[in-house]
mmCIF file of C-alpha atoms in Angstrom:
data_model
loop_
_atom_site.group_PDB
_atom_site.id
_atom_site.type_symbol
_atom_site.label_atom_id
_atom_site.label_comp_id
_atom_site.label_asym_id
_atom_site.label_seq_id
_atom_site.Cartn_x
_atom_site.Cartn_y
_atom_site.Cartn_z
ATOM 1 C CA UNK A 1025 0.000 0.000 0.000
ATOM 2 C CA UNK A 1026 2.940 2.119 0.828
ATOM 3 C CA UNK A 1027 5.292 0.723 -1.270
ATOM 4 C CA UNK A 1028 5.411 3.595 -3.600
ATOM 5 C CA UNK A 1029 5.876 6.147 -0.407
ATOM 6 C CA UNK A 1030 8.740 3.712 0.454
ATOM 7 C CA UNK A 1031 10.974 4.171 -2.869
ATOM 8 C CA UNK A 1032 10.392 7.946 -2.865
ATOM 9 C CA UNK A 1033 12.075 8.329 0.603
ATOM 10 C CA UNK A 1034 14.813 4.967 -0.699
ATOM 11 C CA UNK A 1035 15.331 7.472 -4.123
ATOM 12 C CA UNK A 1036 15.219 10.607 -1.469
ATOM 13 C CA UNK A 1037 18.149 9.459 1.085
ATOM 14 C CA UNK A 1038 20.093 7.012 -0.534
ATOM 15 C CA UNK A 1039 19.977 9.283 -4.399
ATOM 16 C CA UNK A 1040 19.626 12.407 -4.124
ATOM 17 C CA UNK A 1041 21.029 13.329 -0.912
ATOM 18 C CA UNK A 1042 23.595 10.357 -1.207
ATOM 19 C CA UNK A 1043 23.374 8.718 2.198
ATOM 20 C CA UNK A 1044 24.956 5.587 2.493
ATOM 21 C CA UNK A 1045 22.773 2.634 2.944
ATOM 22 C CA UNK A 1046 22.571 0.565 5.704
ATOM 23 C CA UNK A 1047 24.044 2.887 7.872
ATOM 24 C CA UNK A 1048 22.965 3.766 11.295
ATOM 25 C CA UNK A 1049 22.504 7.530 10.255
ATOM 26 C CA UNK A 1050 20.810 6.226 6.681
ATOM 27 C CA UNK A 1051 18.421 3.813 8.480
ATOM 28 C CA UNK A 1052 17.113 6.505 10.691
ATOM 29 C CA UNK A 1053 16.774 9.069 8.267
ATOM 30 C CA UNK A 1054 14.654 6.939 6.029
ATOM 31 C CA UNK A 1055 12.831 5.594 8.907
ATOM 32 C CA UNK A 1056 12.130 9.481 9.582
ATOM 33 C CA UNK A 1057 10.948 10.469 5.875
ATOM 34 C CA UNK A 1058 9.016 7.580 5.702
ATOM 35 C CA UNK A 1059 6.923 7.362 8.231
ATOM 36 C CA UNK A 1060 6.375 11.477 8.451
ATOM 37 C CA UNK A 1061 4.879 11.170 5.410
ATOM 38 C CA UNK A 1062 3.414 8.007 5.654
ATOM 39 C CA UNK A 1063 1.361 9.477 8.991
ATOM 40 C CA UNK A 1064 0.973 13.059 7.542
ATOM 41 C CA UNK A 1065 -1.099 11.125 4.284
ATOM 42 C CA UNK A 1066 -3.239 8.854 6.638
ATOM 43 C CA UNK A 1067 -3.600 11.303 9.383
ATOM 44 C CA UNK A 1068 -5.461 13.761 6.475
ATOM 45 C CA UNK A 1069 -7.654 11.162 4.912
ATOM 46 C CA UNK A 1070 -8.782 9.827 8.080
ATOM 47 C CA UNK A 1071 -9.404 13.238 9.840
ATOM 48 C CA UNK A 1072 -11.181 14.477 7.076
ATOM 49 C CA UNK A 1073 -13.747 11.618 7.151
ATOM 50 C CA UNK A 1074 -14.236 11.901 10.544
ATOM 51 C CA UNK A 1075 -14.557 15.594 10.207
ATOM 52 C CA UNK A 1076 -17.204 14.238 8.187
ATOM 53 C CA UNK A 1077 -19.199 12.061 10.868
ATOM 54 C CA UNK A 1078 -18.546 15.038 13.810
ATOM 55 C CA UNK A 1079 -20.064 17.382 11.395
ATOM 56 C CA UNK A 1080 -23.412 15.274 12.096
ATOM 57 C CA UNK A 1081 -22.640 14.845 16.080
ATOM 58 C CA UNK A 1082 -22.138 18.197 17.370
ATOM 59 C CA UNK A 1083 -21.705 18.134 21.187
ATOM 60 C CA UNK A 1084 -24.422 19.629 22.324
ATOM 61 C CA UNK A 1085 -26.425 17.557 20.376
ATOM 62 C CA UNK A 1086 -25.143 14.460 21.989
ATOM 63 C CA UNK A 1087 -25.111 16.064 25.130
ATOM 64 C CA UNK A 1088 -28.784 16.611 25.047
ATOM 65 C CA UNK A 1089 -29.445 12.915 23.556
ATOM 66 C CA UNK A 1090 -27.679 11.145 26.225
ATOM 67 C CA UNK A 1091 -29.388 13.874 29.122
ATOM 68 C CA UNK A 1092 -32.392 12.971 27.691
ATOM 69 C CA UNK A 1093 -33.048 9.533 26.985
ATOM 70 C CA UNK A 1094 -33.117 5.837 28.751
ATOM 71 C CA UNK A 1095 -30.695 3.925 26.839
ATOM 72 C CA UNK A 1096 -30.509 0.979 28.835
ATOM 73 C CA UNK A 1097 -26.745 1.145 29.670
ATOM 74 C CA UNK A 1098 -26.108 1.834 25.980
ATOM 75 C CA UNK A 1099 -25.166 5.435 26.901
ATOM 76 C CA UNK A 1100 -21.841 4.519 28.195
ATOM 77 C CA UNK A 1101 -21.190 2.860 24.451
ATOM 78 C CA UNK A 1102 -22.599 6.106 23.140
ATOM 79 C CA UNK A 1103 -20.389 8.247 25.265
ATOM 80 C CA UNK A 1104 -17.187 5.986 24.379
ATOM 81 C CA UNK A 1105 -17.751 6.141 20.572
ATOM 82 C CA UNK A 1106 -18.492 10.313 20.867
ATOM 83 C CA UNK A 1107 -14.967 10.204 22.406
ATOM 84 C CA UNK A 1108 -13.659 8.005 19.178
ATOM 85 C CA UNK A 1109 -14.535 10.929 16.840
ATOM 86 C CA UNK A 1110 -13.288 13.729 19.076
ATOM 87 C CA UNK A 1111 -10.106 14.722 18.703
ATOM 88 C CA UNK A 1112 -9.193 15.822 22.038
ATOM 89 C CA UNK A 1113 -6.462 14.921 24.385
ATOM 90 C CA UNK A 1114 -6.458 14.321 28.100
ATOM 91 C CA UNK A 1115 -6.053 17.707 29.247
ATOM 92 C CA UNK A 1116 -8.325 19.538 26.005
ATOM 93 C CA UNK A 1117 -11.006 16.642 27.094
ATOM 94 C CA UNK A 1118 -11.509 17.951 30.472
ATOM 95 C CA UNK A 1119 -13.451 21.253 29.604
ATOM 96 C CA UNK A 1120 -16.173 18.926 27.608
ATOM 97 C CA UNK A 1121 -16.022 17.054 31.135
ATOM 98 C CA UNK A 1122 -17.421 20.211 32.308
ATOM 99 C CA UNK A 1123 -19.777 20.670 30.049
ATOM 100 C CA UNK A 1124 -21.197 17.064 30.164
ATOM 101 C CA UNK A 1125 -21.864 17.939 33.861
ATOM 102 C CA UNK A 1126 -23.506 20.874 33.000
ATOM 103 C CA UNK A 1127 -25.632 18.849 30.793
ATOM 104 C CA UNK A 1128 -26.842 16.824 34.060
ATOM 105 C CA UNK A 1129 -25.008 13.769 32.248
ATOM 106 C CA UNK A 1130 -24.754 11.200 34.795
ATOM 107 C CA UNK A 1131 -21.355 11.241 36.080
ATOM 108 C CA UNK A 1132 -20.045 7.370 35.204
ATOM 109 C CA UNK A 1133 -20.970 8.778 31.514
ATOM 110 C CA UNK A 1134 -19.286 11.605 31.722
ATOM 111 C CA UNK A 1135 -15.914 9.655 32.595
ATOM 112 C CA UNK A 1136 -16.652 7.204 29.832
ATOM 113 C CA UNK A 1137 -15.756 9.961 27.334
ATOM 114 C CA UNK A 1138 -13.027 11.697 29.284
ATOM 115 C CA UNK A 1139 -11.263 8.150 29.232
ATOM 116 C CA UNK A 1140 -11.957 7.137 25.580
ATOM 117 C CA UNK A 1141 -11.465 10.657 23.847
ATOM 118 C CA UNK A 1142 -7.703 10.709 24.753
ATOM 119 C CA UNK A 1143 -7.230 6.734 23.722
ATOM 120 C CA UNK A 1144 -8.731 6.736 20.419
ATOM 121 C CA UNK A 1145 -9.462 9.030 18.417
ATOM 122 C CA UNK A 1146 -8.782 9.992 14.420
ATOM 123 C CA UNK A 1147 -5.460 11.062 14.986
ATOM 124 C CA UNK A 1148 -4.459 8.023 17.133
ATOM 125 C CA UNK A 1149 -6.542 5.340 14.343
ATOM 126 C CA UNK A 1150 -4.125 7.438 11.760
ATOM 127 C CA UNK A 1151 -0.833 6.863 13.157
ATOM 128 C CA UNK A 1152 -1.616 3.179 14.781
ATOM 129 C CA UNK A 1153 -2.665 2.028 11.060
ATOM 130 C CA UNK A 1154 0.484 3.376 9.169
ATOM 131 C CA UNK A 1155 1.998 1.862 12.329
ATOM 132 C CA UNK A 1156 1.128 -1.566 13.023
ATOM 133 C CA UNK A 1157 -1.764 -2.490 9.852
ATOM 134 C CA UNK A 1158 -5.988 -2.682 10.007
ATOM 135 C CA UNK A 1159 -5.347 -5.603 12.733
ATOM 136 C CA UNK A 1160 -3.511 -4.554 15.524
ATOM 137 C CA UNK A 1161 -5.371 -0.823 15.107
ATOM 138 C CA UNK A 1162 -8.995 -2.381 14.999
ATOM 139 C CA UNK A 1163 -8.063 -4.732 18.459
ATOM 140 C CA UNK A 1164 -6.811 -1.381 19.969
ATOM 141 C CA UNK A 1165 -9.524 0.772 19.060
ATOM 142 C CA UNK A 1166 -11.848 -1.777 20.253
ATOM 143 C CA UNK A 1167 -10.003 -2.222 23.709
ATOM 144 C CA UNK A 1168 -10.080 1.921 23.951
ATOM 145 C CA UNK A 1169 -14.019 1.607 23.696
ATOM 146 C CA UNK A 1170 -14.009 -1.247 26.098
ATOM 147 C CA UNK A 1171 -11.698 0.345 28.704
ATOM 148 C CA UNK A 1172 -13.990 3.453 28.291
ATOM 149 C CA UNK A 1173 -17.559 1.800 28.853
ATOM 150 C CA UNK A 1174 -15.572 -0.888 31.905
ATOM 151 C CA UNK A 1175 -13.586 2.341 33.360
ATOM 152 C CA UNK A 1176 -17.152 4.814 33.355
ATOM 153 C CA UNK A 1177 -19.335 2.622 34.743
ATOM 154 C CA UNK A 1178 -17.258 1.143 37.670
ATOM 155 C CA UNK A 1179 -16.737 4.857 38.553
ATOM 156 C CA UNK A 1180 -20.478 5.361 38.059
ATOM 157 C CA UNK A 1181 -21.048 2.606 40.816
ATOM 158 C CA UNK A 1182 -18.879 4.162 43.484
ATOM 159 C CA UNK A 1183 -21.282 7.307 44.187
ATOM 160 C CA UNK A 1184 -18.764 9.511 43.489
ATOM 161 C CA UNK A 1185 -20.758 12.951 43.254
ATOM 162 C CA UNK A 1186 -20.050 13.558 46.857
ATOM 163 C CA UNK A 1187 -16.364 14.403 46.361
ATOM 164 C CA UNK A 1188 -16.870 16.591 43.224
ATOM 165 C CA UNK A 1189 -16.536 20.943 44.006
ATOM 166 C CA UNK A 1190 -19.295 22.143 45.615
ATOM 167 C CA UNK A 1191 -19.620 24.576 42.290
ATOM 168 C CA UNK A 1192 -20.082 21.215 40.115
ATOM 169 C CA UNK A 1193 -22.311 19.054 42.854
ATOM 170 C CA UNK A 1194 -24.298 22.565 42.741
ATOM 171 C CA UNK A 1195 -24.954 22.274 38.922
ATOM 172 C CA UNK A 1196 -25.549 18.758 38.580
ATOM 173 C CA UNK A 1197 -28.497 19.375 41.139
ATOM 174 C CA UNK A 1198 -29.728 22.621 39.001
ATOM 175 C CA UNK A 1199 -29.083 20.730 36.091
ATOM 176 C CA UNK A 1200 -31.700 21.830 32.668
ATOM 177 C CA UNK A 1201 -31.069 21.001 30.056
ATOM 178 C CA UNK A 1202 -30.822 23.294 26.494
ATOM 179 C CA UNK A 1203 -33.480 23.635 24.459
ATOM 180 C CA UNK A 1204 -33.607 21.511 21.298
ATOM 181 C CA UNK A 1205 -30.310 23.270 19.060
ATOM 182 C CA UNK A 1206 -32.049 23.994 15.291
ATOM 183 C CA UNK A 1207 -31.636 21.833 13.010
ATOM 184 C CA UNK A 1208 -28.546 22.308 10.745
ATOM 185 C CA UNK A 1209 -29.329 22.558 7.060
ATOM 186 C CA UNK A 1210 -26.056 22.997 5.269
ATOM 187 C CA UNK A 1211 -25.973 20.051 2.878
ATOM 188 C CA UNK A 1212 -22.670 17.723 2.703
ATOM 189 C CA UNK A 1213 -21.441 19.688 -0.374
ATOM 190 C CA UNK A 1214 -21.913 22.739 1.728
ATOM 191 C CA UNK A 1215 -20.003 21.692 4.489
ATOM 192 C CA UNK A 1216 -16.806 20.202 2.911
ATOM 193 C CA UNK A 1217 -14.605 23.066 2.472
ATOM 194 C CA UNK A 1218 -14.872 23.908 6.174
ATOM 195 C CA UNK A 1219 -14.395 19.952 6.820
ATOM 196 C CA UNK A 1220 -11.212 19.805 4.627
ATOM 197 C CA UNK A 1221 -10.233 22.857 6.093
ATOM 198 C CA UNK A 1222 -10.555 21.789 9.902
ATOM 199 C CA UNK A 1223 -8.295 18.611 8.856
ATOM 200 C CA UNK A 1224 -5.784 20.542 7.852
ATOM 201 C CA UNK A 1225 -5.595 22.587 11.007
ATOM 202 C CA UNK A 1226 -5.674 19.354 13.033
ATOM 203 C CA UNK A 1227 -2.845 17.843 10.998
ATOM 204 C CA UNK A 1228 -1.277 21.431 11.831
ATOM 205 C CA UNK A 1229 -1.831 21.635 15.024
ATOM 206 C CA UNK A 1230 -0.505 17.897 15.377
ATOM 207 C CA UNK A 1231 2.418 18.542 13.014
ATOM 208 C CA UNK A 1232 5.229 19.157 15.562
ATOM 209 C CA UNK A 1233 4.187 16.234 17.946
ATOM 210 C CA UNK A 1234 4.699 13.891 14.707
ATOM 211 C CA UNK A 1235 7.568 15.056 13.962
ATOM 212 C CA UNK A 1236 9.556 15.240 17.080
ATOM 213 C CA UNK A 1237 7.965 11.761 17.625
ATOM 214 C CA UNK A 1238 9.228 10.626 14.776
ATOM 215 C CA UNK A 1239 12.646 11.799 15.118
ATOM 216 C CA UNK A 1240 12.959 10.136 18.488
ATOM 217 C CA UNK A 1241 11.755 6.828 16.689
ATOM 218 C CA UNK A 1242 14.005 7.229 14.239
ATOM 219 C CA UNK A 1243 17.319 8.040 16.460
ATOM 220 C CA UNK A 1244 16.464 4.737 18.175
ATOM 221 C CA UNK A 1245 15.090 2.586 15.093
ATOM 222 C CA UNK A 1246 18.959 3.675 13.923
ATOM 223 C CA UNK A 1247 21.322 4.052 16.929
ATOM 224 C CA UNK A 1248 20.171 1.708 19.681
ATOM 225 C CA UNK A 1249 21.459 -1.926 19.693
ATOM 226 C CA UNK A 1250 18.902 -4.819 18.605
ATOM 227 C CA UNK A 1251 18.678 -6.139 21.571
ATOM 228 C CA UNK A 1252 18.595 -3.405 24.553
ATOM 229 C CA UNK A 1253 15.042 -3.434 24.981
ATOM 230 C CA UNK A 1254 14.826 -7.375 25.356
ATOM 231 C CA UNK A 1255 17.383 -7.258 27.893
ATOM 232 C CA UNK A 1256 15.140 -4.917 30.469
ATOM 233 C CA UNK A 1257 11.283 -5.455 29.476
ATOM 234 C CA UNK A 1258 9.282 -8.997 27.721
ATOM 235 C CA UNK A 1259 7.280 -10.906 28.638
ATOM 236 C CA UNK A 1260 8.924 -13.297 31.131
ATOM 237 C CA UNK A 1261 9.289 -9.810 33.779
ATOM 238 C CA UNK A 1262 5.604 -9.497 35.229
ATOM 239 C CA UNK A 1263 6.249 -6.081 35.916
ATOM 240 C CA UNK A 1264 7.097 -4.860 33.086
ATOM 241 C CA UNK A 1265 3.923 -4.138 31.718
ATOM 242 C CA UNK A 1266 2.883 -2.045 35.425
ATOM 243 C CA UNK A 1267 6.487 -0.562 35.225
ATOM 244 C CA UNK A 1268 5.427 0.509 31.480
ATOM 245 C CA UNK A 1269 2.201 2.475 32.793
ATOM 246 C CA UNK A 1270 3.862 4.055 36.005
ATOM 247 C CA UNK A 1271 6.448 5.047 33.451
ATOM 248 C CA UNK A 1272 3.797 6.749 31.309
ATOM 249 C CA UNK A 1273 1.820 8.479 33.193
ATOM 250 C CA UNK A 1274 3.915 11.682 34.219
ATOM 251 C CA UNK A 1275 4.613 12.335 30.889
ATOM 252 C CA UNK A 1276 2.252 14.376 28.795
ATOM 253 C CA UNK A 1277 2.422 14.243 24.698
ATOM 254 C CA UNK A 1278 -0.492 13.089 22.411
ATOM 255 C CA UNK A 1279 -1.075 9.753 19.856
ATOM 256 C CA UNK A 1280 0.881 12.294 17.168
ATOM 257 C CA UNK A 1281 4.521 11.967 19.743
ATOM 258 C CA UNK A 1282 4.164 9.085 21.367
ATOM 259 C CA UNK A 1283 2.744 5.655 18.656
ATOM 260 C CA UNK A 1284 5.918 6.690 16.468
ATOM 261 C CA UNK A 1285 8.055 5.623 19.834
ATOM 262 C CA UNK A 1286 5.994 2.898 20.302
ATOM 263 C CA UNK A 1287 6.533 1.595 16.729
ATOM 264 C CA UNK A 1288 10.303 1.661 17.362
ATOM 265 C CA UNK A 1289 9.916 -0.175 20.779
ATOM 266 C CA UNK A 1290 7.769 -2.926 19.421
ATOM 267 C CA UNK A 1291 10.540 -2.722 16.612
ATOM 268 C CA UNK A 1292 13.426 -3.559 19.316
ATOM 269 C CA UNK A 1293 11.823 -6.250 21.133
ATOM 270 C CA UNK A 1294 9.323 -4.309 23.767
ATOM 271 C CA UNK A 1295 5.917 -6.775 23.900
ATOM 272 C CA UNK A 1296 3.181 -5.022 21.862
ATOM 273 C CA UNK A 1297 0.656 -4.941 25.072
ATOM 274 C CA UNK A 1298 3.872 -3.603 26.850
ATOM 275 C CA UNK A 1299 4.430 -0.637 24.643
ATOM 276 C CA UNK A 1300 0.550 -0.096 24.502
ATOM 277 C CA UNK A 1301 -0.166 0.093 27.887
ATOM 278 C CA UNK A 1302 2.889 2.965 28.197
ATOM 279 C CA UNK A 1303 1.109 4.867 25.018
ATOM 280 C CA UNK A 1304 -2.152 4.542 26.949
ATOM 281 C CA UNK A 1305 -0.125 6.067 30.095
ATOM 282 C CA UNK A 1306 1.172 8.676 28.075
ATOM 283 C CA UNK A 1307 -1.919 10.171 26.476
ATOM 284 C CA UNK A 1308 -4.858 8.573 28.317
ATOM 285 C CA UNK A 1309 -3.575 10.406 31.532
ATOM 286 C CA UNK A 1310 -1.311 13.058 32.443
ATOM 287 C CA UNK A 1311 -0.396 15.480 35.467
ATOM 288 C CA UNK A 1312 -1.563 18.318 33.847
ATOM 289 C CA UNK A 1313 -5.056 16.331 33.585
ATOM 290 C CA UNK A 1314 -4.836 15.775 37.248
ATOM 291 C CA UNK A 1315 -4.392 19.923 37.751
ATOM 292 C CA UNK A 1316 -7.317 20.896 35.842
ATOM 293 C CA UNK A 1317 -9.331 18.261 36.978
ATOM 294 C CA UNK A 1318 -8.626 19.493 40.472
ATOM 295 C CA UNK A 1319 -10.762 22.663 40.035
ATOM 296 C CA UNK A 1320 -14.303 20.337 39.682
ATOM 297 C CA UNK A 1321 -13.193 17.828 41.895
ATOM 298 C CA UNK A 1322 -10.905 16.916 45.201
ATOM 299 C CA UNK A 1323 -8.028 14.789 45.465
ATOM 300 C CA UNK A 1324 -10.137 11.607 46.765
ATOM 301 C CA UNK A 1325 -11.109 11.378 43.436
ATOM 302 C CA UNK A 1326 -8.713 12.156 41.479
ATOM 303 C CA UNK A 1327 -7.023 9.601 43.316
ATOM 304 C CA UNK A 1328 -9.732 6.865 42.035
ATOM 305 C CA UNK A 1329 -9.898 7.866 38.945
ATOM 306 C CA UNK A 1330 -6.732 7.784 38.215
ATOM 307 C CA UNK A 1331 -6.023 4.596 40.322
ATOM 308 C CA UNK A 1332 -9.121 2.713 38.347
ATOM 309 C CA UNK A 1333 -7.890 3.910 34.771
ATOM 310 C CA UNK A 1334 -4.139 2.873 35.490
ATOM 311 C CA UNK A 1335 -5.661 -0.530 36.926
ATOM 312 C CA UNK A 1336 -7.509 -0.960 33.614
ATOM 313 C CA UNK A 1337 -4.645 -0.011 31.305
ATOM 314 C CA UNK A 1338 -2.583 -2.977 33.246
ATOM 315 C CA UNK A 1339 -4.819 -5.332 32.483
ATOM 316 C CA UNK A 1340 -5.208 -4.165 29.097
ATOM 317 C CA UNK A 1341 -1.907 -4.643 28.422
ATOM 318 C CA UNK A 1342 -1.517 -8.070 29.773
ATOM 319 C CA UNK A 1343 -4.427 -9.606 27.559
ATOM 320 C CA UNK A 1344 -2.508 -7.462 24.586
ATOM 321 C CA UNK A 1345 0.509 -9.827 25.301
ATOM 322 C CA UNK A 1346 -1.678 -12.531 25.334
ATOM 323 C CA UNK A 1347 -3.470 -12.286 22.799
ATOM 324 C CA UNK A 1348 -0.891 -11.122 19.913
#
């Protein structure tokens, strides 16, 4: 599919600029083009198409759908897949948050979407498909729903209203919600130039996090020895997978900086539920996530949430392991 992306950065590197192949600095270089284009391309399509389905689930819309209705526990798969075509990470997630509570959302929905929209999303389906093929990229964005709809409603069941700001626990009990938004009539024709054009700010606005991520990949695709990674973290340490997520967390990038990495580790020997579970870490929760979340809720439960997500991204790794 990508062969033809492959000889352009081959006839790029190794032709025109005259690197020598098989070189450390060659095979990190190409590694580099490649896969910066290679992302960029896929990145584009894919945001663009679901600029496409977004365009028909604004958020108040869905906001007053799920305040609304009896679904029957289907709202928590509702909320998870509104987080799949939201391209928001952990900390840009958290004003939605707010506004889901303002929506007199219950609050194990609410946390449904703040886990999934980080995880999966059109920018993180991009990358993980140029990265690791259809496969391994449907099983992950599958998980990502899973861990959403598992993670919101065990923190639905633990009553946790109590410990959110007074401010907050005073909205959700003056909760109304919006009158019926009008109906958008712009036809699909209509909309496209403003869809095409939002895609290319995201790939914009992502631009930088590829590209450092990228170059890190391809420093250590190129420059560290085959087998470093085996020596420290596979399978046969059952920590390394907990180690992987501890690791993770503090750090704060996006799926744009941190599945290029990932690729490389997988690349040098790290498990694939290994490396996964330290991408979900990474990008599915961060301390600057934990500071704005502070201001609508207390450290109790910050402490739960984050203790309950982290639980859930262990096990999620482990069965990854397992199962590939």
């Amino acid at each position: 599919m990508f062969d033809w992306l492959q000889n352009f950065a081959d006839w790029l590197i190794y032709s025109l600029f005259s690197v020598e192949q098989h070189t450390k600095f060659g095979d990190a270089l190409n590694f580099f083009v490649f896969d910066t284009l290679k992302i960029a391309l896929l990145l584009y399509v894919i945001t663009t198409v679901m600029g496409i389905v977004n365009s028909y689930f604004p958020v108040d819309k869905v906001r007053n759908f799920l305040s609304r209705n009896k679904l029957y526990g289907l709202e928590y798969l509702f909320a998870s897949a509104f987080g799949v075509i939201t391209p928001f990470c952990s900390c840009s997630s958290v004003p939605l948050f707010i506004g889901f509570v303002k929506g007199g959302i219950p609050l194990g929905i609410t946390f449904t979407y703040l886990i999934t929209a980080p995880l999966v999303n059109e920018v993180a389906i991009a990358i993980f498909l140029g990265a690791f093929g259809f496969k391994i990229t449907a099983i992950y964005v599958i998980s990502g729903i899973v861990l959403g709809v598992i993670g919101g409603f065990t923190l639905g069941k633990l009553k946790l209203e109590k410990e959110l700001s007074p401010w907050v626990q005073n909205i959700i009990a003056n909760a109304q919600t919006e009158d019926e938004l009008e109906e958008d009539r712009l036809t699909l024709v209509q909309r496209f130039p403003a869809i095409l054009k939002e895609a290319f700010a995201i790939v914009k606005g992502v631009s930088l996090y590829i590209i450092i991520g990228i170059a890190i990949g391809g420093l250590m695709h190129g420059f560290l020895p085959t087998g470093f990674f085996e020596q420290y973290i596979n399978k046969g340490q059952w920590y390394a997978v907990p180690l992987a997520v501890i690791i993770g967390v503090p750090m704060y990038s996006n799926a744009a900086g941190v599945i290029p990495v990932v690729q490389v580790l997988v690349a040098k020997g790290v498990p694939l539920g290994t490396a996964i579970a330290f991408m979900m870490g990474v990008i599915g929760l961060s301390l600057p996530e934990a500071m704005l979340l502070k201001k609508v809720m207390n450290l109790k439960m910050i402490a739960i949430y984050f203790g309950t997500i982290t639980f859930f991204m262990i096990l999620s790794g482990y069965l990854f392991n397992i199962i590939l």
